[in-house]
Coordinates of C-alpha atoms in Angstrom, one line a residue:
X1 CA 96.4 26.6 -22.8
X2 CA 99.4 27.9 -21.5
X3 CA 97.8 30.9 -19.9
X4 CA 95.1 28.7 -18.5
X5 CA 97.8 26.4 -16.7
X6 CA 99.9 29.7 -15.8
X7 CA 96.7 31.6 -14.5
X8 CA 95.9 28.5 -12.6
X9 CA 99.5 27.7 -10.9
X10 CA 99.9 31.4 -9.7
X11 CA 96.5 31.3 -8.1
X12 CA 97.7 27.9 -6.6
X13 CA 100.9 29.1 -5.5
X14 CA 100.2 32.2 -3.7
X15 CA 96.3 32.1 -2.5
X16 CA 97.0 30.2 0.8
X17 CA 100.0 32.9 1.3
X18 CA 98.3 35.9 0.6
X19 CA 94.3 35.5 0.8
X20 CA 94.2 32.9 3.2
X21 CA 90.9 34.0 5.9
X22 CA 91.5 36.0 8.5
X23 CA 91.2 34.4 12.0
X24 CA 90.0 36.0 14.9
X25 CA 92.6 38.3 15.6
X26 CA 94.2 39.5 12.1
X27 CA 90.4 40.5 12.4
X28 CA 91.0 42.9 14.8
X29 CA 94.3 44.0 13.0
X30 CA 92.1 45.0 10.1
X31 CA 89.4 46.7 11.9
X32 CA 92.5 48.7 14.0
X33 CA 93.7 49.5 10.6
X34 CA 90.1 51.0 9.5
X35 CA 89.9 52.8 12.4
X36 CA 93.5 54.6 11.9
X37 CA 92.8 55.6 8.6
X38 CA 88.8 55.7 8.0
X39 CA 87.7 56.3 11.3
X40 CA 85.2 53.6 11.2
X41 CA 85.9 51.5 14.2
X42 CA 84.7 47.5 14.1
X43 CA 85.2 47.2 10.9
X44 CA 86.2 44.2 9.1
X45 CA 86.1 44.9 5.5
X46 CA 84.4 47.1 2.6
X47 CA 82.6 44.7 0.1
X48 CA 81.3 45.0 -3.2
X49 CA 81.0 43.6 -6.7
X50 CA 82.2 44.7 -9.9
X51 CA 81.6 43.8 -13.8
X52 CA 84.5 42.2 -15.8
X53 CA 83.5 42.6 -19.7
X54 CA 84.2 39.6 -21.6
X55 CA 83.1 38.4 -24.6
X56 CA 80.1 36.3 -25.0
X57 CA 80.5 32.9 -23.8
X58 CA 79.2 30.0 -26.1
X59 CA 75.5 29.0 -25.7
X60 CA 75.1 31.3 -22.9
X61 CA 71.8 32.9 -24.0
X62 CA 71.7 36.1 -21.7
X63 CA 72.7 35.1 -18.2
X64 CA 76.0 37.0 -18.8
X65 CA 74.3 40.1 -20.2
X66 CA 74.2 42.9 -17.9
X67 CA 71.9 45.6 -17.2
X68 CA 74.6 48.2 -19.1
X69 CA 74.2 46.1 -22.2
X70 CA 77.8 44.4 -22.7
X71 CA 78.4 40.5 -21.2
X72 CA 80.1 40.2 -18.1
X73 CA 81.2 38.0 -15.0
X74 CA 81.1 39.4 -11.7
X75 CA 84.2 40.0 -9.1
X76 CA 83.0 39.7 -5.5
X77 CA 85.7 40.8 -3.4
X78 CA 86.3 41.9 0.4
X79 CA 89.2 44.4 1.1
X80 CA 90.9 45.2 4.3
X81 CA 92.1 49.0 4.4
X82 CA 95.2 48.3 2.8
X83 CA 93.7 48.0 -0.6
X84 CA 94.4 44.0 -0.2
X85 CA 91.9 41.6 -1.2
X86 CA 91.1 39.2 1.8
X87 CA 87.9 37.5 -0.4
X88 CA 86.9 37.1 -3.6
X89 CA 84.3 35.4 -5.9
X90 CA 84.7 35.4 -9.6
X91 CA 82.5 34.2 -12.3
X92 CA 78.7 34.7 -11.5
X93 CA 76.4 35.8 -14.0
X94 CA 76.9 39.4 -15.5
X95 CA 73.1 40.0 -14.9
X96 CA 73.1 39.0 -11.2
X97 CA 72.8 41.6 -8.5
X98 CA 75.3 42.3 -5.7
X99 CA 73.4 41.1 -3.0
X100 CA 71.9 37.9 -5.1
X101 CA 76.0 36.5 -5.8
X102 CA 76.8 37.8 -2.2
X103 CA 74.0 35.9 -1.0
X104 CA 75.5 32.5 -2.9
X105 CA 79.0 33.3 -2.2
X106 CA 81.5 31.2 0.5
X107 CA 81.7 34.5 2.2
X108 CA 78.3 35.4 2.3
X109 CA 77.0 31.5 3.6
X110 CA 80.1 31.8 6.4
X111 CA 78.8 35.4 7.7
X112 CA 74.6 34.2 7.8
X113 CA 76.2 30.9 9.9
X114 CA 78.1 33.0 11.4
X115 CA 81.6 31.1 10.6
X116 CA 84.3 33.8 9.9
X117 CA 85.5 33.8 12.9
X118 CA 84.3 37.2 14.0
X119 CA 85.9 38.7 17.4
X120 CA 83.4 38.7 20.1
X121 CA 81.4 41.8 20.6
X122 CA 83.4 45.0 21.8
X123 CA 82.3 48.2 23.0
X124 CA 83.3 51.3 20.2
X125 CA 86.4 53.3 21.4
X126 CA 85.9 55.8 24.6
X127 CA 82.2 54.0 25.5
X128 CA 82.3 50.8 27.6
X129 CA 78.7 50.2 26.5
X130 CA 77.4 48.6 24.2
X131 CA 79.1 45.3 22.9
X132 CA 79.0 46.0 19.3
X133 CA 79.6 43.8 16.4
X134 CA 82.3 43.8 13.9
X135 CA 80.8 44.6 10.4
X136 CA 81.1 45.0 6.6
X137 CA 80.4 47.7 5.3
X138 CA 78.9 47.8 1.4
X139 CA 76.7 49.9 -0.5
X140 CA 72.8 50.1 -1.1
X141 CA 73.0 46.5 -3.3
X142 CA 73.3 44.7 0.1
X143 CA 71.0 43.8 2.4
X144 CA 71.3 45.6 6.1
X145 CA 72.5 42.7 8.9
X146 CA 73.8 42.5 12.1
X147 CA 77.5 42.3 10.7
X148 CA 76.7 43.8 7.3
X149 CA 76.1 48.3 7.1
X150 CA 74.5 49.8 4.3
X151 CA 73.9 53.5 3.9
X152 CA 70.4 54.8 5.1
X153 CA 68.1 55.4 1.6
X154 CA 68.5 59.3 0.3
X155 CA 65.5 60.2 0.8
X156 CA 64.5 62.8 4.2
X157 CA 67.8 61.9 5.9
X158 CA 68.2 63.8 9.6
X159 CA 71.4 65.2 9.9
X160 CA 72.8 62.2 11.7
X161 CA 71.9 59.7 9.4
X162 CA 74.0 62.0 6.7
X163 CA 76.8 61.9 8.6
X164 CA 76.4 58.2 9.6
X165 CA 76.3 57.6 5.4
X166 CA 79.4 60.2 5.0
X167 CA 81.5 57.6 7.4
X168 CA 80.6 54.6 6.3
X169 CA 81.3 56.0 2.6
X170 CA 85.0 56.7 3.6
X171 CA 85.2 53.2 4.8
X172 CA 83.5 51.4 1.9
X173 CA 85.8 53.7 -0.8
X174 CA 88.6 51.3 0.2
X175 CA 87.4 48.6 -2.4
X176 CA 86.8 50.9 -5.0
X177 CA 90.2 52.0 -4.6
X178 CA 91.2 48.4 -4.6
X179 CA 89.5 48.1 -7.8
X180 CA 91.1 50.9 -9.2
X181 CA 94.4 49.5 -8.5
X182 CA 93.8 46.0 -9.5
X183 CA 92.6 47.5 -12.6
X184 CA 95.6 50.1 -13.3
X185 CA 97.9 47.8 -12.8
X186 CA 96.5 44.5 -15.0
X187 CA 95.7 45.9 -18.0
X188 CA 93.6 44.0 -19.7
X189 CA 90.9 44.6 -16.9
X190 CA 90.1 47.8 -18.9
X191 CA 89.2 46.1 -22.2
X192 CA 86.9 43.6 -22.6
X193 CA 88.7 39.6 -22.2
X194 CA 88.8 37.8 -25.3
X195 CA 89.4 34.5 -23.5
X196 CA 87.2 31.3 -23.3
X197 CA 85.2 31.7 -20.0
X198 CA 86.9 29.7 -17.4
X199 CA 90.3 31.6 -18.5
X200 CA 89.3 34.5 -18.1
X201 CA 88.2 33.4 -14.6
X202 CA 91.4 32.0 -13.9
X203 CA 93.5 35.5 -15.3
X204 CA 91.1 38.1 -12.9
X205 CA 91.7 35.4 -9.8
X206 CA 95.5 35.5 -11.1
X207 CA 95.4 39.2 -11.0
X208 CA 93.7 39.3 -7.8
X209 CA 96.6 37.3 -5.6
X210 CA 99.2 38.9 -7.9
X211 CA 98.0 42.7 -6.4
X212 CA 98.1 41.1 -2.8
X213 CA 101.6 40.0 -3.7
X214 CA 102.7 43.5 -4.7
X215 CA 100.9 45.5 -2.3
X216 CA 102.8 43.1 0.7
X217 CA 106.0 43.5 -1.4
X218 CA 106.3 47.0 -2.2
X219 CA 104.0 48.4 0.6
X220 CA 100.9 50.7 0.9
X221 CA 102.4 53.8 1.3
X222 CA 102.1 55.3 -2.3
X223 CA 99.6 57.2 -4.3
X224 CA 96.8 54.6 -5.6
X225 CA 94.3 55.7 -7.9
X226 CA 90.7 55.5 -7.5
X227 CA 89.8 55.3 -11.4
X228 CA 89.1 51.9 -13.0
X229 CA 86.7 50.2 -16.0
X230 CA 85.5 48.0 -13.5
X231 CA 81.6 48.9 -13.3
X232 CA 79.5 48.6 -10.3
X233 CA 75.9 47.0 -10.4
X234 CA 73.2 48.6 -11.0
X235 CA 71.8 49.3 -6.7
X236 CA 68.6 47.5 -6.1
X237 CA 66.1 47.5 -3.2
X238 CA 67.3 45.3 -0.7
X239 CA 65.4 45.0 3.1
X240 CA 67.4 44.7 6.2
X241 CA 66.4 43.0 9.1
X242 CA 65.8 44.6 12.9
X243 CA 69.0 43.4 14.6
X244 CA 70.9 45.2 11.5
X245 CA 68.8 48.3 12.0
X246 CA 69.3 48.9 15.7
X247 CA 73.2 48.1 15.0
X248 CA 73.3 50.7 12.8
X249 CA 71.1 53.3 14.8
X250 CA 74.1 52.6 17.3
X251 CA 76.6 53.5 14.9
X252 CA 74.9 56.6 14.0
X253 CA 74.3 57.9 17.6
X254 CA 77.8 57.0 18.0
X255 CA 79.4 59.0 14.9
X256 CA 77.4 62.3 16.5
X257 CA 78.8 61.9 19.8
X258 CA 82.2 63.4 21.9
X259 CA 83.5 60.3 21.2
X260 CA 82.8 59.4 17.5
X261 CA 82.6 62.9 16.1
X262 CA 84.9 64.1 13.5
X263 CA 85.9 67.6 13.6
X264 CA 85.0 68.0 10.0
X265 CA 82.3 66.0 9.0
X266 CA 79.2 68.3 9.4
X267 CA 81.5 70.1 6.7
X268 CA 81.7 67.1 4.7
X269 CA 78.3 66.7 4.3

């Protein structure tokens, strides 16, 4: 009980301070900061979902039993480049996909109505045309959408669609990292939680503002690891729409040109 009511006061006490959403322009502080140090310009976050092993919860049958055999919840989260946490979800069903608790998340509603608050359209930098969107990036689990880039399926890939899935990688890495931080620094992320259900959802959302709070207190200029015991999801096949296909053919044209070209990346790939 008493790390139920401490789980839940912490979450109280700091998730209006340090995970409260963005508004239209800390929006374009984040995408500035993506730019600085992924090179991936309108971009407002890297998303994805990760397993948190628990034990099973009572009369549960198998909703919590994942595809890598072991009972789990699932942390939805949204990181700016900073390794900070700027949304999360906790506490869907261990054998749910990404895109299917995306899909049913706050975050995920408020992008399809198009209520986040978005910046208005604006051109990428050294072009004056066209408007682009701001964007998520994630990985093959998503679905492609106007404000949501996944990475063009592996198979046949023209050299510019490599590189276009090389950029967007760098971007998206940030929430693994954040992963690997929340994880290495809360320990008992890498064992599995022998809690009752809703505490154990209250300790990872505890955990969650708690690496927000250090990250703004001590700063992000250290060396963060990239290893966790967080697993992904398992990808699945997940269609995009037109308006997220011919935002993302933008994106690649762009990456190959004067202005969006890094010197290294042909390399990279």
């Amino acid at each position: 009980m008493i790390i139920r009511e401490t789980c839940v006061a912490i979450w109280d006490a700091l998730h209006a301070a340090v995970m409260a959403q963005p508004h239209k322009e800390q929006w374009k502080e984040i995408a500035d900061v993506f730019q600085q140090t992924c090179q991936f310009p309108n971009c407002a976050g890297a998303i994805d979902g990760k397993h948190i092993r628990i034990k099973k919860p009572v009369r549960s049958g198998s909703q919590y039993y994942n595809y890598k055999k072991y009972f789990s919840f699932v942390l939805f989260a949204m990181c700016d480049a900073n390794y900070s946490f700027r949304y999360i979800d906790v506490g869907s069903y261990g054998s749910r996909s990404d895109s299917a608790v995306f899909a049913h998340s706050d975050f995920g509603k408020m992008l399809q109505d198009k209520a986040l608050d978005l910046p208005e359209h604006t051109a990428l930098p050294g072009t004056t045309s066209p408007a682009m969107p701001f964007v998520f990036v994630g990985d093959e689990a998503f679905a492609l959408g106007e404000n949501l880039m996944r990475p063009y399926s592996s198979r046949g890939l023209s050299l510019a669609r490599r590189v276009f899935n090389y950029r967007l990688t760098r971007a998206r890495r940030v929430v693994e990292c954040a992963f690997g931080i929340l994880a290495n620094k809360w320990r008992f992320l890498h064992t599995p939680i022998h809690l009752k259900l809703e505490t154990a959802i209250s300790a990872v959302k505890a955990a969650c503002v708690l690496h927000n709070f250090v990250r703004a207190r001590d700063g992000y200029n250290f060396e963060d690891s990239l290893t966790h015991s967080l697993h992904s999801h398992r990808p699945s096949v997940v269609r995009g729409h037109r308006q997220g296909a011919a935002v993302r053919e933008q994106f690649t044209a762009y990456f190959m040109s004067p202005h969006g070209a890094l010197p290294w990346q042909l390399e990279a790939i």
